[in-house]
Coordinates of C-alpha atoms in Angstrom, one line a residue:
M74 CA -42.3 -38.8 -10.7
A75 CA -40.2 -37.1 -8.2
G76 CA -40.8 -35.4 -4.8
S77 CA -38.4 -32.6 -5.3
L78 CA -36.4 -30.9 -8.0
E79 CA -33.2 -32.4 -6.7
D80 CA -34.7 -35.9 -6.9
L81 CA -35.9 -35.2 -10.4
S82 CA -32.4 -34.2 -11.5
T83 CA -30.8 -37.2 -9.9
I84 CA -33.4 -39.6 -11.4
L85 CA -33.0 -38.1 -14.9
N86 CA -29.1 -38.1 -14.7
D87 CA -29.1 -41.7 -13.5
L88 CA -31.5 -42.8 -16.2
N89 CA -29.4 -41.1 -18.8
S90 CA -26.1 -42.7 -17.6
V91 CA -27.7 -46.2 -17.4
S92 CA -29.2 -45.8 -20.8
Q93 CA -25.9 -44.8 -22.4
R94 CA -24.2 -47.9 -20.9
T95 CA -26.7 -50.1 -22.6
G96 CA -26.4 -48.4 -25.9
L97 CA -29.6 -46.3 -25.7
K98 CA -29.7 -42.5 -26.0
I99 CA -32.3 -40.3 -24.4
D100 CA -33.3 -37.4 -26.7
M101 CA -33.2 -34.5 -24.3
E102 CA -34.7 -32.3 -27.0
K103 CA -37.9 -34.3 -26.8
T104 CA -37.8 -34.7 -23.0
K105 CA -40.3 -32.4 -21.3
I106 CA -41.1 -31.5 -17.6
M107 CA -44.6 -30.9 -16.3
F108 CA -45.1 -29.6 -12.8
I109 CA -48.0 -30.1 -10.5
V110 CA -49.8 -26.7 -9.7
Y111 CA -48.4 -26.2 -6.2
V112 CA -44.7 -26.7 -7.3
T113 CA -42.8 -23.6 -8.4
P114 CA -41.7 -24.5 -12.0
M115 CA -38.0 -24.2 -12.7
P116 CA -36.2 -25.4 -15.8
E117 CA -34.2 -28.5 -15.0
I118 CA -30.7 -29.0 -16.4
V119 CA -29.8 -32.6 -17.2
V120 CA -26.5 -33.4 -18.8
S121 CA -26.0 -29.7 -19.7
T122 CA -29.4 -29.6 -21.5
K123 CA -32.1 -27.3 -20.3
L124 CA -35.4 -29.2 -20.4
E125 CA -38.6 -27.5 -21.5
L126 CA -41.5 -26.8 -19.1
V127 CA -44.9 -27.7 -20.5
G128 CA -48.5 -27.5 -19.3
E129 CA -49.6 -30.4 -21.5
Y130 CA -48.1 -32.9 -24.0
V131 CA -49.1 -35.7 -26.2
Y132 CA -48.0 -39.1 -24.9
L133 CA -49.0 -42.4 -26.6
G134 CA -51.5 -40.5 -28.8
E135 CA -53.4 -38.7 -25.9
I136 CA -53.0 -35.3 -24.4
V137 CA -51.7 -35.4 -20.8
R138 CA -52.7 -32.4 -18.8
L139 CA -53.4 -31.6 -15.2
G140 CA -56.9 -30.3 -14.5
K141 CA -60.5 -30.9 -15.3
S142 CA -60.5 -29.6 -18.9
N143 CA -58.2 -32.5 -20.0
F144 CA -61.1 -34.7 -21.4
D145 CA -62.8 -31.8 -23.2
R146 CA -59.6 -30.9 -25.0
E147 CA -58.8 -34.6 -25.7
I148 CA -62.3 -35.1 -27.2
N149 CA -61.9 -32.0 -29.4
R150 CA -58.5 -33.3 -30.5
Q151 CA -59.9 -36.8 -31.4
I152 CA -62.7 -35.2 -33.4
Q153 CA -60.2 -33.1 -35.4
L154 CA -58.1 -36.3 -36.0
G155 CA -61.3 -38.0 -37.1
W156 CA -62.1 -35.3 -39.6
A157 CA -58.5 -35.6 -40.9
A158 CA -59.0 -39.3 -41.4
F159 CA -62.3 -38.6 -43.0
G160 CA -60.7 -36.1 -45.4
R161 CA -58.1 -38.7 -46.5
L162 CA -61.0 -41.0 -47.5
R163 CA -63.0 -38.2 -49.2
H164 CA -62.2 -39.7 -52.7
I165 CA -63.9 -42.9 -51.6
F166 CA -66.9 -41.2 -50.2
S167 CA -67.4 -39.0 -53.3
L168 CA -67.2 -41.9 -55.9
G169 CA -70.2 -44.0 -57.0
I170 CA -69.1 -46.8 -54.6
P171 CA -72.0 -48.8 -52.9
Q172 CA -73.1 -47.3 -49.6
N173 CA -72.3 -50.5 -47.7
L174 CA -68.6 -50.2 -48.7
K175 CA -68.5 -46.5 -47.7
T176 CA -70.0 -47.4 -44.3
R177 CA -67.5 -50.2 -43.8
S178 CA -64.6 -47.9 -44.7
F179 CA -66.0 -45.2 -42.3
N180 CA -66.3 -47.8 -39.5
Q181 CA -62.9 -49.3 -40.0
R182 CA -60.8 -46.2 -40.7
V183 CA -62.5 -43.1 -39.2
L184 CA -64.3 -44.3 -36.1
P185 CA -61.2 -46.0 -34.5
V186 CA -59.3 -42.7 -34.9
M187 CA -62.1 -40.7 -33.1
T188 CA -62.6 -43.2 -30.4
Y189 CA -59.0 -44.0 -29.6
G190 CA -58.4 -43.8 -25.9
T191 CA -62.1 -43.5 -24.9
D192 CA -61.6 -46.2 -22.3
T193 CA -59.7 -43.7 -20.2
W194 CA -62.2 -40.8 -20.5
S195 CA -64.9 -39.9 -18.0
F196 CA -68.0 -39.3 -20.1
T197 CA -70.6 -36.7 -19.5
A198 CA -73.7 -36.2 -21.6
G199 CA -72.1 -33.1 -23.2
R200 CA -69.0 -35.0 -24.1
M201 CA -70.9 -37.9 -25.6
R202 CA -73.1 -35.4 -27.5
K203 CA -69.9 -33.9 -29.1
L204 CA -68.8 -37.2 -30.4
K205 CA -72.3 -38.1 -31.7
V206 CA -72.6 -34.7 -33.5
A207 CA -69.3 -35.1 -35.2
Q208 CA -70.1 -38.7 -36.2
R209 CA -73.5 -37.6 -37.7
A210 CA -71.9 -34.7 -39.6
M211 CA -69.4 -37.1 -41.1
K212 CA -72.1 -39.6 -42.0
R213 CA -74.1 -36.8 -43.7
A214 CA -71.1 -35.7 -45.6
M215 CA -70.4 -39.4 -46.6
L216 CA -74.0 -39.9 -47.8
A217 CA -73.7 -36.7 -49.9
F218 CA -77.3 -35.6 -49.4
L219 CA -78.6 -32.1 -50.0
C220 CA -81.3 -30.7 -48.0
V221 CA -83.8 -28.8 -50.1
I222 CA -86.4 -26.6 -48.4
D223 CA -89.7 -25.8 -50.0
L224 CA -90.1 -22.1 -49.4
K225 CA -94.0 -22.2 -49.4
T226 CA -94.4 -25.0 -46.9
R227 CA -91.0 -24.6 -45.2
I228 CA -90.6 -28.4 -45.2
S229 CA -87.2 -29.8 -45.9
A230 CA -86.7 -32.8 -48.1
V231 CA -83.6 -34.8 -48.3
V232 CA -82.6 -35.3 -52.0
P233 CA -79.6 -37.4 -53.1
E234 CA -77.0 -35.7 -55.3

């Protein structure tokens, strides 16, 4: 955090020199700058490296972004990561493994991925609904049920595969 571009440059150069004295190296290729809306963005040069200006970045597994849409994008990202974790376990969910073991695997390996960082989110009914819809879709896929609709009565019946 810096009050001006000059302060930022001084802080980063000081940090870099102190780090080098202790044997640490700051990877300037991975270092990014994010400006608050009312500051005119300018690329900062630190130790002859031009730092990239970004509007958002992932820090400790969460998207950091200024503005109100931060939580919505983070929830969508966590749902995508949850589906990726679910996909890695698809072989477990498709085998003839007892349902209690499938549920335990889901609760231990997929839900923590989807709910990582939820302590810092501000929840609304819509955001909570998004997570619940994704969780239900994953559970339906895990249970491997087919929905069969009787065309005469238009009543659906759930039939196991």
